[in-house]
Coordinates of C-alpha atoms in Angstrom, one line a residue:
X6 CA 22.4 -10.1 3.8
X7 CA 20.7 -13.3 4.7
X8 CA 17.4 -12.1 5.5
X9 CA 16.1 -15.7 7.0
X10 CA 18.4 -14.5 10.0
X11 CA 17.7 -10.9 9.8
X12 CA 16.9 -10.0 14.3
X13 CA 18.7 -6.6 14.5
X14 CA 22.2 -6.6 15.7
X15 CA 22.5 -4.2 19.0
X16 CA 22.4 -0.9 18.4
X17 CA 25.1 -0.4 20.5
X18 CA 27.6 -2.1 18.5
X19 CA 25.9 -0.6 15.6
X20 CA 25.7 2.6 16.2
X21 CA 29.2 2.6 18.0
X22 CA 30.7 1.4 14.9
X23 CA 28.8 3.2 12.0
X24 CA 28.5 6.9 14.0
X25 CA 31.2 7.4 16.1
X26 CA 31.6 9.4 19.0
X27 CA 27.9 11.0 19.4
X28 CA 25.2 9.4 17.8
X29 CA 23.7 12.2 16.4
X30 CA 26.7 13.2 14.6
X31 CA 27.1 13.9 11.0
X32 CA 26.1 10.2 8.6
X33 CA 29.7 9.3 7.7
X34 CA 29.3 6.3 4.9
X35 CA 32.3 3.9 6.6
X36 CA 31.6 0.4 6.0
X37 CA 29.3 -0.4 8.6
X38 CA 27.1 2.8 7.8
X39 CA 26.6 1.3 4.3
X40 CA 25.7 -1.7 5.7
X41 CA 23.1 -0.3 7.4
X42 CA 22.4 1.3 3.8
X43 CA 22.5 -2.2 2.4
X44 CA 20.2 -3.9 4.9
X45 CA 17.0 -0.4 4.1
X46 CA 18.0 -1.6 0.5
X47 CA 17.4 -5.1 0.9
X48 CA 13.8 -4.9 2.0
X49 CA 13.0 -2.0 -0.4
X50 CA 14.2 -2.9 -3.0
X51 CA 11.9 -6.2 -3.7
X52 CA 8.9 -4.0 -2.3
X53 CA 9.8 -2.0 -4.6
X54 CA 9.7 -3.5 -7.3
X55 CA 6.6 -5.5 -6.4
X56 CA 4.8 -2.4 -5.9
X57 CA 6.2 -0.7 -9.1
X58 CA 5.2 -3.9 -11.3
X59 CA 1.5 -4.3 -9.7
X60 CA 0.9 -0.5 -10.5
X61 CA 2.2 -1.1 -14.1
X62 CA 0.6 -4.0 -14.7
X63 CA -3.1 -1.7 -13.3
X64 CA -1.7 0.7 -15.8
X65 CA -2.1 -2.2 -18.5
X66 CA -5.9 -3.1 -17.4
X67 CA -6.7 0.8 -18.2
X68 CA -4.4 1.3 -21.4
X69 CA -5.9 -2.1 -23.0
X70 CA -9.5 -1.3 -21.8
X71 CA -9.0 2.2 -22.5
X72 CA -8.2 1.3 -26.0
X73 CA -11.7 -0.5 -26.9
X74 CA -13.7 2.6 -25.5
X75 CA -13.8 5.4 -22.8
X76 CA -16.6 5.0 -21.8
X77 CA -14.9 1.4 -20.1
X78 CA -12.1 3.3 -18.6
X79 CA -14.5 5.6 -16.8
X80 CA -16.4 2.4 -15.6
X81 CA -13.1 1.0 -14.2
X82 CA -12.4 4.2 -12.6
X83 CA -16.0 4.3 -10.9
X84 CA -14.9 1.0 -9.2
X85 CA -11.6 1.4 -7.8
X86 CA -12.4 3.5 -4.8
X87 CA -15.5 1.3 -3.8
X88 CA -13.4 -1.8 -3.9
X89 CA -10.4 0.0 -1.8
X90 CA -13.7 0.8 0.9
X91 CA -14.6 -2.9 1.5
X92 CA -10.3 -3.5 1.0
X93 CA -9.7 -0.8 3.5
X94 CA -11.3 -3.4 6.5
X95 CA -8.6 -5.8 5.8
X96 CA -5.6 -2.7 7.1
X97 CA -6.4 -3.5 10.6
X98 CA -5.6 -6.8 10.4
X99 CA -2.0 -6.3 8.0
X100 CA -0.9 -3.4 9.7
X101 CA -1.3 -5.7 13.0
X102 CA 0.4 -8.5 11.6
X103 CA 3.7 -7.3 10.6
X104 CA 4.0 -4.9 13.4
X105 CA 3.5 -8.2 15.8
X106 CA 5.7 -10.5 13.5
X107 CA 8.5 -7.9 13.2
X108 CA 8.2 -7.6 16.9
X109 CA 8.6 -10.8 17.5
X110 CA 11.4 -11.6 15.0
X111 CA 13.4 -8.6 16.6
X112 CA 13.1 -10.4 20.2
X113 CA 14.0 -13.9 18.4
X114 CA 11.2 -15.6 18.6
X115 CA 10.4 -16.8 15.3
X116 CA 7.8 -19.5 16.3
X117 CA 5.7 -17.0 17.8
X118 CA 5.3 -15.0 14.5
X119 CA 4.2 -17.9 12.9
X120 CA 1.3 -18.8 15.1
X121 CA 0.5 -14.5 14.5
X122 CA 0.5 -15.5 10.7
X123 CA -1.9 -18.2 11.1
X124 CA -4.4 -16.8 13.4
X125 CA -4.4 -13.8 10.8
X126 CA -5.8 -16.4 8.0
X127 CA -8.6 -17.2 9.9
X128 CA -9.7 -13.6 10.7
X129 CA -9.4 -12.3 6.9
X130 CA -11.3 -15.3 5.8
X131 CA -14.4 -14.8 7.9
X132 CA -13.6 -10.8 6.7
X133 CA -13.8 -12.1 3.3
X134 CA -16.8 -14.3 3.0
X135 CA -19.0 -11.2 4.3
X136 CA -17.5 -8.3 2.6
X137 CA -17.3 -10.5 -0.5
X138 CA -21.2 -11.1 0.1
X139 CA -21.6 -7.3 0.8
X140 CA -20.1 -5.8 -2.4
X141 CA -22.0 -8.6 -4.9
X142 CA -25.2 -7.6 -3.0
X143 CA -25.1 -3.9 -3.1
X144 CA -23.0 -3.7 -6.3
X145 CA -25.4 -1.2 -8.3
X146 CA -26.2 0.7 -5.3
X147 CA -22.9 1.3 -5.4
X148 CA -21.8 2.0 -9.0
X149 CA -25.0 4.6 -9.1
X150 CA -23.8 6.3 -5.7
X151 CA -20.6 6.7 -7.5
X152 CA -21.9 8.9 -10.2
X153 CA -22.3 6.4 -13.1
X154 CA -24.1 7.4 -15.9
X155 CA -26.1 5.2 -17.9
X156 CA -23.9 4.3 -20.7
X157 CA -21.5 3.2 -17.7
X158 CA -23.5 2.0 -15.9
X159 CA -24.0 -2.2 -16.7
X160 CA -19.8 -2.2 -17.7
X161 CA -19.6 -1.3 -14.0
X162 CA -21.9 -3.6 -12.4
X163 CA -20.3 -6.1 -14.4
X164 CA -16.9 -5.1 -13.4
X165 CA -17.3 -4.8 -9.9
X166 CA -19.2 -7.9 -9.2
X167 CA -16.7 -9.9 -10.9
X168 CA -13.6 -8.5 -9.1
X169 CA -15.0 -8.6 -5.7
X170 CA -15.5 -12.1 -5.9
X171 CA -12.2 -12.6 -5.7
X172 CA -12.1 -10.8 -2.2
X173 CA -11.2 -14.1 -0.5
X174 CA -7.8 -14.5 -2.5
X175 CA -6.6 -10.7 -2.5
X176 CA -7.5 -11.2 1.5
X177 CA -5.3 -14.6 2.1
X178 CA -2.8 -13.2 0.2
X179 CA -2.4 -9.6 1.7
X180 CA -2.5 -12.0 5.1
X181 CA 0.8 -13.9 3.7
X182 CA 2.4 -10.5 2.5
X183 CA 2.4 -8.8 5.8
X184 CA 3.3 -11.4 7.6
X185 CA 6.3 -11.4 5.5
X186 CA 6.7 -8.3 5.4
X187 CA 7.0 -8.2 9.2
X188 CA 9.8 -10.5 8.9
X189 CA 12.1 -8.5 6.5
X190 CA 10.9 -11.1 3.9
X191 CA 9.9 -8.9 1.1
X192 CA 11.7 -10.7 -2.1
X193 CA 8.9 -13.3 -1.9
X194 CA 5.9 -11.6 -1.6
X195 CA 7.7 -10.0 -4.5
X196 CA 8.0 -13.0 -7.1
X197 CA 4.9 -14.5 -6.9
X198 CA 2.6 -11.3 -7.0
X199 CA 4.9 -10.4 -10.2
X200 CA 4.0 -13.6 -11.5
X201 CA 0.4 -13.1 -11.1
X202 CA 0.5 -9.7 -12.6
X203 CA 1.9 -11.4 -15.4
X204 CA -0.8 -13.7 -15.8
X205 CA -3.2 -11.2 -15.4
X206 CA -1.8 -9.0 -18.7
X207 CA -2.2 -12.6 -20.9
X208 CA -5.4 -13.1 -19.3
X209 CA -6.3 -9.4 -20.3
X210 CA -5.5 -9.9 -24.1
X211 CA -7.6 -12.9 -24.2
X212 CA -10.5 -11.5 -22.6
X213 CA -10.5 -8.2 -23.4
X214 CA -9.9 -8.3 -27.0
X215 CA -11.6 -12.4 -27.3
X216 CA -8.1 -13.9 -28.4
X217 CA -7.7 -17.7 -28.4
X218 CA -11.2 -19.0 -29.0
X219 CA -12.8 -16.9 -25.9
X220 CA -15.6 -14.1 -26.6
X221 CA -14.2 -10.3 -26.0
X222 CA -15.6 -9.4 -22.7
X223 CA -13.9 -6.1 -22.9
X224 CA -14.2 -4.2 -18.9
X225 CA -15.6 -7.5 -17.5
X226 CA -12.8 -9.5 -19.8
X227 CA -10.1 -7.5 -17.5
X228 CA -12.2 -8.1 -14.4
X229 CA -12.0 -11.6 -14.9
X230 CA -8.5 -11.9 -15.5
X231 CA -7.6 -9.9 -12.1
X232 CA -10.1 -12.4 -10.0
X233 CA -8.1 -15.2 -11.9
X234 CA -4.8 -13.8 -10.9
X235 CA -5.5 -13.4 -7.7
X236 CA -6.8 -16.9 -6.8
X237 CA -3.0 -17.9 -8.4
X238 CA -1.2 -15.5 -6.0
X239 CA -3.3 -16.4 -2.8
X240 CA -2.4 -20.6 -3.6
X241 CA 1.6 -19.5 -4.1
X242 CA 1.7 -17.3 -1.2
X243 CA -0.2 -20.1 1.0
X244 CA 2.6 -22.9 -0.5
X245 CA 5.4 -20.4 0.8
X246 CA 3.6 -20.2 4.2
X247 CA 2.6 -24.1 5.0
X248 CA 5.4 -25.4 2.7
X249 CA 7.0 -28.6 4.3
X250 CA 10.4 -26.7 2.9
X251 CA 10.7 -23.9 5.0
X252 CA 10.3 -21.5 2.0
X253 CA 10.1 -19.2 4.7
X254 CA 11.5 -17.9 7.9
X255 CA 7.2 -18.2 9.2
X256 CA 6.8 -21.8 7.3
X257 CA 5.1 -23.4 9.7
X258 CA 3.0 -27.2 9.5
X259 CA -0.5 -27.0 8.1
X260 CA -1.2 -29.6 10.7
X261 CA -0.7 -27.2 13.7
X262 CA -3.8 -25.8 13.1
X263 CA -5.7 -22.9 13.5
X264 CA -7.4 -22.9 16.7
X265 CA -8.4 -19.2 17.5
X266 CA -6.3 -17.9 20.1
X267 CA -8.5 -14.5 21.3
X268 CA -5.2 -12.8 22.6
X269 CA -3.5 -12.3 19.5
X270 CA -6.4 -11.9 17.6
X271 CA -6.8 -9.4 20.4
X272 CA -3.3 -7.7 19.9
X273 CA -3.5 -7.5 16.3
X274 CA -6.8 -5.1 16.0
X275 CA -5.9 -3.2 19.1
X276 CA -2.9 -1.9 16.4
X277 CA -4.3 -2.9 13.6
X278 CA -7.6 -0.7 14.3
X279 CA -6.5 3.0 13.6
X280 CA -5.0 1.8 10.5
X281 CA -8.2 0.1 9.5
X282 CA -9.9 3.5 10.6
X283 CA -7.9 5.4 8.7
X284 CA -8.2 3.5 5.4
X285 CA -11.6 4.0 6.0
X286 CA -11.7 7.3 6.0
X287 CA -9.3 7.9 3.7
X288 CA -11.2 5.6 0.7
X289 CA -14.4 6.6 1.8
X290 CA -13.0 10.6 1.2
X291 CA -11.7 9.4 -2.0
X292 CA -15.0 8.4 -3.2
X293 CA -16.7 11.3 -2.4
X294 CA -13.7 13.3 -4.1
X295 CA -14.1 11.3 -7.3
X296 CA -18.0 11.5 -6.9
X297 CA -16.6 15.2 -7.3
X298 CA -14.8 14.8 -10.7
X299 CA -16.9 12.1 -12.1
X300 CA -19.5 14.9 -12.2
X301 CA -17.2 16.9 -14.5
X302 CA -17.9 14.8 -17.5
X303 CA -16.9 11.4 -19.2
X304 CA -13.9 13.2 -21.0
X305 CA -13.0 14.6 -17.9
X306 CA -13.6 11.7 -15.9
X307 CA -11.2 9.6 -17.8
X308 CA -8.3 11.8 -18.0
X309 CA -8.6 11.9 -13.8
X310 CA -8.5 8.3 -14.5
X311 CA -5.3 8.2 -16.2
X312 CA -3.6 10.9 -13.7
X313 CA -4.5 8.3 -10.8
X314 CA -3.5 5.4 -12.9
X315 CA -0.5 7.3 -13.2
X316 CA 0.2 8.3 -10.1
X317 CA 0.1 5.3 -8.7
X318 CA 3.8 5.0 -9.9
X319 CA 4.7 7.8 -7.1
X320 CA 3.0 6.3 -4.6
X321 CA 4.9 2.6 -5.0
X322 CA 8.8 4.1 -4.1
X323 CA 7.5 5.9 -1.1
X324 CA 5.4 3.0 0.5
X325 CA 8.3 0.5 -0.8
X326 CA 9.9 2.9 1.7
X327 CA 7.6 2.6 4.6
X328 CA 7.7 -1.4 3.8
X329 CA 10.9 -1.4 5.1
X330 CA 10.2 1.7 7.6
X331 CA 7.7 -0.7 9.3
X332 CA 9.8 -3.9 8.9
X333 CA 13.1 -1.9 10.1
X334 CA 11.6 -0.2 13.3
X335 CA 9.3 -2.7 14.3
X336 CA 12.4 -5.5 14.6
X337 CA 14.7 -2.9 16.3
X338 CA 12.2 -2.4 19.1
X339 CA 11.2 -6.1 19.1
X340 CA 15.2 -6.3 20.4
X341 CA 14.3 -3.2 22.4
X342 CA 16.9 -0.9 20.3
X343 CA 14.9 2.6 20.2
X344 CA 18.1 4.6 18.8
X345 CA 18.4 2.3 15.9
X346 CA 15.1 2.3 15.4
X347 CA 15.0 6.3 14.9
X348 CA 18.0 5.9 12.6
X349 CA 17.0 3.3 10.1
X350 CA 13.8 5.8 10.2
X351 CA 15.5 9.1 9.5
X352 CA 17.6 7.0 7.1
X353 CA 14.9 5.3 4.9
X354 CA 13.2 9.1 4.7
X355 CA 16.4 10.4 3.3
X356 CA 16.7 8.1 0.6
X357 CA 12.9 8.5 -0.1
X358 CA 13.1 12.0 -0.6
X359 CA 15.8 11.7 -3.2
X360 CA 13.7 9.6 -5.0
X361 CA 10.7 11.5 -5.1
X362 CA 12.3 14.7 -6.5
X363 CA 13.6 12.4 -9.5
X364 CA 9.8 10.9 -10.4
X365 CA 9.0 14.5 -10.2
X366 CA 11.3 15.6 -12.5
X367 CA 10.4 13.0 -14.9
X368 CA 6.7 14.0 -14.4
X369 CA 7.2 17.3 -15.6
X370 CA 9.6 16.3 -18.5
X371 CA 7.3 13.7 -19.6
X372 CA 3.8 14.2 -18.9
X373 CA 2.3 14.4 -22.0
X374 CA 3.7 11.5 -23.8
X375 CA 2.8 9.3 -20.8
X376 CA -1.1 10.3 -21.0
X377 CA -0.9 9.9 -24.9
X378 CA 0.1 5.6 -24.0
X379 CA -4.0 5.8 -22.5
X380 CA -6.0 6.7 -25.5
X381 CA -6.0 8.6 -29.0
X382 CA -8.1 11.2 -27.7
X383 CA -5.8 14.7 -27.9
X384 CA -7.9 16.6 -25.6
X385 CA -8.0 13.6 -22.6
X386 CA -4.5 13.4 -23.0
X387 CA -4.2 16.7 -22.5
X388 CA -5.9 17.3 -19.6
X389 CA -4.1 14.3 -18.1
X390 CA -1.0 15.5 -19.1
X391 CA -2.1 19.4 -16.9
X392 CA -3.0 16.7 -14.1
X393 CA 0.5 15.0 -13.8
X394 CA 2.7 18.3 -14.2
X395 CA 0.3 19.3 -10.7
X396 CA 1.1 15.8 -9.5
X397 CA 5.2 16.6 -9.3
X398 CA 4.4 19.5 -7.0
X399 CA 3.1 17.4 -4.7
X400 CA 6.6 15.1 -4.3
X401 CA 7.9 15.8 -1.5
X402 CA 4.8 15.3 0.5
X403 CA 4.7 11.8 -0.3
X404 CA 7.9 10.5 0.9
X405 CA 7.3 12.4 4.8
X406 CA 3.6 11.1 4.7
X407 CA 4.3 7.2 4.0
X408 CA 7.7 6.5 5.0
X409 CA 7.0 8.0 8.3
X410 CA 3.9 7.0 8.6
X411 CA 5.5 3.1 8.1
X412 CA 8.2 3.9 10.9
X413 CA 5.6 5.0 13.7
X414 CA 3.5 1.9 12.5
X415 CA 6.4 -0.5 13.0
X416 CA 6.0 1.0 16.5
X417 CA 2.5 0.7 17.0
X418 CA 1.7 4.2 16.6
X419 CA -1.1 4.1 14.3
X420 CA -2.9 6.7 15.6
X421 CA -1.1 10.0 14.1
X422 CA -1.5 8.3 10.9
X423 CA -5.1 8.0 11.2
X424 CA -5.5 12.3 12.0
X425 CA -3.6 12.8 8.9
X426 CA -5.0 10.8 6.7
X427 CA -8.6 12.2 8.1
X428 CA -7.4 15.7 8.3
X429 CA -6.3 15.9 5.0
X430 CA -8.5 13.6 2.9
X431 CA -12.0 15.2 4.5
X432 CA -10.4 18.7 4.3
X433 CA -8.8 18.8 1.6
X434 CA -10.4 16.4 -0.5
X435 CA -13.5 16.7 0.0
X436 CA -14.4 19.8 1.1
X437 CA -11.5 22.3 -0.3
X438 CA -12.4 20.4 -3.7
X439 CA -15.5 20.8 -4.1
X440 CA -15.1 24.4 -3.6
X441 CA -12.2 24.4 -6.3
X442 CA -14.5 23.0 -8.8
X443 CA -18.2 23.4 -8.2
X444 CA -17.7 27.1 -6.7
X445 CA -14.6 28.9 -8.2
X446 CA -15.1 26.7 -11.4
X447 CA -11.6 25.5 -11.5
X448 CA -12.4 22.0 -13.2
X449 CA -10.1 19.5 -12.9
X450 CA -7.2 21.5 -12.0
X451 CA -8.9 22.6 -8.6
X452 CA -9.4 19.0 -7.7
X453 CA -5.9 18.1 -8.2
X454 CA -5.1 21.3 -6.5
X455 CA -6.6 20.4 -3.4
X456 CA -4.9 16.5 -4.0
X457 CA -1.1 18.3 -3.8
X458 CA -2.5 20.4 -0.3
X459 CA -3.9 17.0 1.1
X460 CA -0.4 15.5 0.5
X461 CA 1.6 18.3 2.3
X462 CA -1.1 18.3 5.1
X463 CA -0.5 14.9 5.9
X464 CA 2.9 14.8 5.9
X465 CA 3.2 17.7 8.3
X466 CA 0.8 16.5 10.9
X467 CA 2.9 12.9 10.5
X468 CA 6.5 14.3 10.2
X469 CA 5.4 16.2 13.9
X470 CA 4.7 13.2 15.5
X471 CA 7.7 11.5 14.2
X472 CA 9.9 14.1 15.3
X473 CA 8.2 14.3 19.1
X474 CA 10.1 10.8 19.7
X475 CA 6.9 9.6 21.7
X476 CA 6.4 6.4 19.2
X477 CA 9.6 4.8 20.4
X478 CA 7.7 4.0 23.6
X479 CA 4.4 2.8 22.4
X480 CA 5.3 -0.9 22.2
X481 CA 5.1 -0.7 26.0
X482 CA 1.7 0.6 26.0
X483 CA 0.4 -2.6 24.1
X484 CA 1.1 -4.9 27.1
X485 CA 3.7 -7.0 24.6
X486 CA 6.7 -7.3 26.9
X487 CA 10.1 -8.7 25.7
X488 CA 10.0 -12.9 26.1
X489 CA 5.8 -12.8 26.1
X490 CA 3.8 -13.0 23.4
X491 CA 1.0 -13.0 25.8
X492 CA 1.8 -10.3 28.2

């Protein structure tokens, strides 16, 4: 379907024609119920893949750093959580944007979303001057708070300095991307950060291993290469917004401007804020919970490494899901639709779930071979290969905890996401996992452990608030009223 014309048809019609008789009767696939199929699909799907392909492409940076030492794999895992932190600030303003532009394209007013997608700009690129200047500042601070050891220690200095200064660029372009994603426009965001990922494994073989004339910069080589390929994704995704060839259902003129206008500025943090909350909380849990295993060992260390790197791969279907969760409900209630809004929901979980049980089957079929693709070293892949079987416990969790959590932020609900992810971060891992390992002794195994209880905690606390109905009426409470952006 034509996604450049994609307001929500009423659910009325809808409904009337895809579940006849009562609503909540039994899914029968007729035509128009696979439409509805088709149009989850359609947004997923290029989500999907984008968020598949960025997590493989991560897996790359590790497996070809991982391969000239593990000492730089460890020094690349001390600096992913850090960099989420000062990332996390950026959530209030994304989550904001595509709840507003979804909004907004759901009540038909197109030009309005734009002028949200270009006061955003402006707000992440004040946000990423100073927390660009913040990170290079405090860079070994940080690196030494994480745990790193002195063999570690310069490759992830190095490392981290280099990729926060590409702050700016991962900020513009994670502006562009929820703006687009607001507006069911998920297949571009898709090709060009594919592209860049592309880029970014050539710019890895060159730098890491000193191919083409260039000196092998191993950890800092990859670092490089990601700041490079980000600065290349930020200028596409900037062409598709300001492009005079309306790329884009949000193209708008770069010569309208960008005056501030306080209100939506306004209206996207008072959303947008929980979820920035909650990212901070949840990455600043995370830190302390690989502060946790980091103290385990280097051997250790790495193989937690390669389970996250791993498990990145379940997290991408589920939040492909929530993509179009968020896109899906926040349009239905921009037409003011709140019973098509529950079923796309309910919908998008379904197919989630089914998804999750297959990665975990293949998790536990495969496990072993997958950590082997990391590193030479028969006990590290081992232990990462005991860390992903745990990981395919934790399935079903995932599915209820993101693609609901994506349907109650399409509403504006972002505060039951924001408990979860504090509840079962700080809980469980921080505080349940460092009993598992320092106290009973359980290694890496307890932390993981306590990773697959976090999981189910958070979905339970989110899948409650889903199923309470109250999120259907939040839009109200925002003061955004149908035909007023300003309201």
């Amino acid at each position: 379907r034509d996604l450049h014309s994609f307001p929500i048809r009423r659910s009325s019609d809808l409904l009337q024609s895809s579940f006849p008789g009562k609503v909540k009767s039994k899914f029968k696939p007729d035509a128009e119920s696979l439409k509805t199929w088709r149009e989850i699909l359609s947004i997923t799907w290029p989500a999907f893949i984008e968020l598949v392909m960025s997590t493989l492409f991560g897996m790359v940076d590790m497996i070809m750093v991982g391969r000239v030492s593990s000492a730089g794999l460890a020094a690349i895992g001390l600096t992913h959580q850090p960099f989420m932190l000062l990332n996390a600030v950026f959530a209030a303003v994304n989550t904001g944007t595509t709840t507003l532009v979804a909004w907004n394209i759901g009540a038909g007013k197109k030009e309005k979303a734009s002028v949200v997608a270009r006061q955003v700009l402006t707000v992440n690129l004040v946000l990423g001057i100073a927390l660009t200047a913040v990170g290079i500042g405090f860079a070994r601070p940080i690196i030494k708070f994480m745990g790193g050891s002195s063999d570690i220690m310069k490759m992830g200095v190095d490392y981290f300095t280099i990729v926060v200064s590409g702050l700016v660029f991962l900020a513009f372009n994670s502006a562009v991307t929820a703006a687009l994603r607001g507006a069911g426009e998920t297949r571009l965001p898709m090709m060009y950060n594919i592209g860049a990922n592309l880029f970014n494994v050539f710019g890895n073989w060159v730098l890491i291993y000193g191919k083409l004339g260039f000196p092998a910069m191993g950890a800092a080589g990859a670092a490089l290469s990601t700041t490079i390929s980000r600065l290349l994704s930020c200028a596409v995704a900037l062409y598709v917004l300001f492009s005079k060839r309306s790329i884009s259902v949000l193209s708008t003129p770069l010569r309208d401007g960008f005056h501030p206008d306080y209100e939506i500025i306004r209206k996207v943090f008072s959303i947008g804020f929980p979820a920035a909350l909650e990212q901070f909380i949840l990455q600043s849990g995370l830190m302390l919970f690989v502060r946790t295993v980091s103290g385990l060992g280097t051997a250790e260390f790495a193989a937690h490494q390669i389970g996250m790197n791993i498990n990145g791969l379940t997290f991408a279907p589920s939040m492909a899901f929530g993509v179009a969760a968020t896109t899906l409900v926040g349009q239905s209630l921009g037409a003011n639709d709140e019973e098509i809004a529950e079923k796309y929901a309910s919908q998008v979980h379904h197919i989630a779930i089914g998804v999750a049980c297959l990665i975990g089957m293949i998790f536990i079929l495969f496990s072993h071979p997958m950590s082997r693709i990391y590193t030479e070293d028969e006990n590290i892949a081992h232990m990462a290969g005991t860390v992903l079987k745990i990981v395919a416990l934790g399935q079903l969790g995932m599915p209820t905890q993101l693609c609901l959590a994506g349907a109650l932020r399409g509403a504006g609900d972002t505060i039951y996401p924001l408990i979860a992810s504090a509840f079962g971060i700080w809980v469980f891992r921080v505080i349940v996992a460092h009993f598992f390992v320092r106290v009973f002794g359980w290694g890496l195994i307890g932390a993981w452990a306590a990773l697959v209880l976090d999981q189910y905690t958070r979905a339970g606390i989110v899948y409650a608030r889903y199923r309470s109905g109250k999120w259907k009426y939040m839009k109200s409470r925002t003061g955004e009223v149908p035909g007023d952006l300003r309201a």
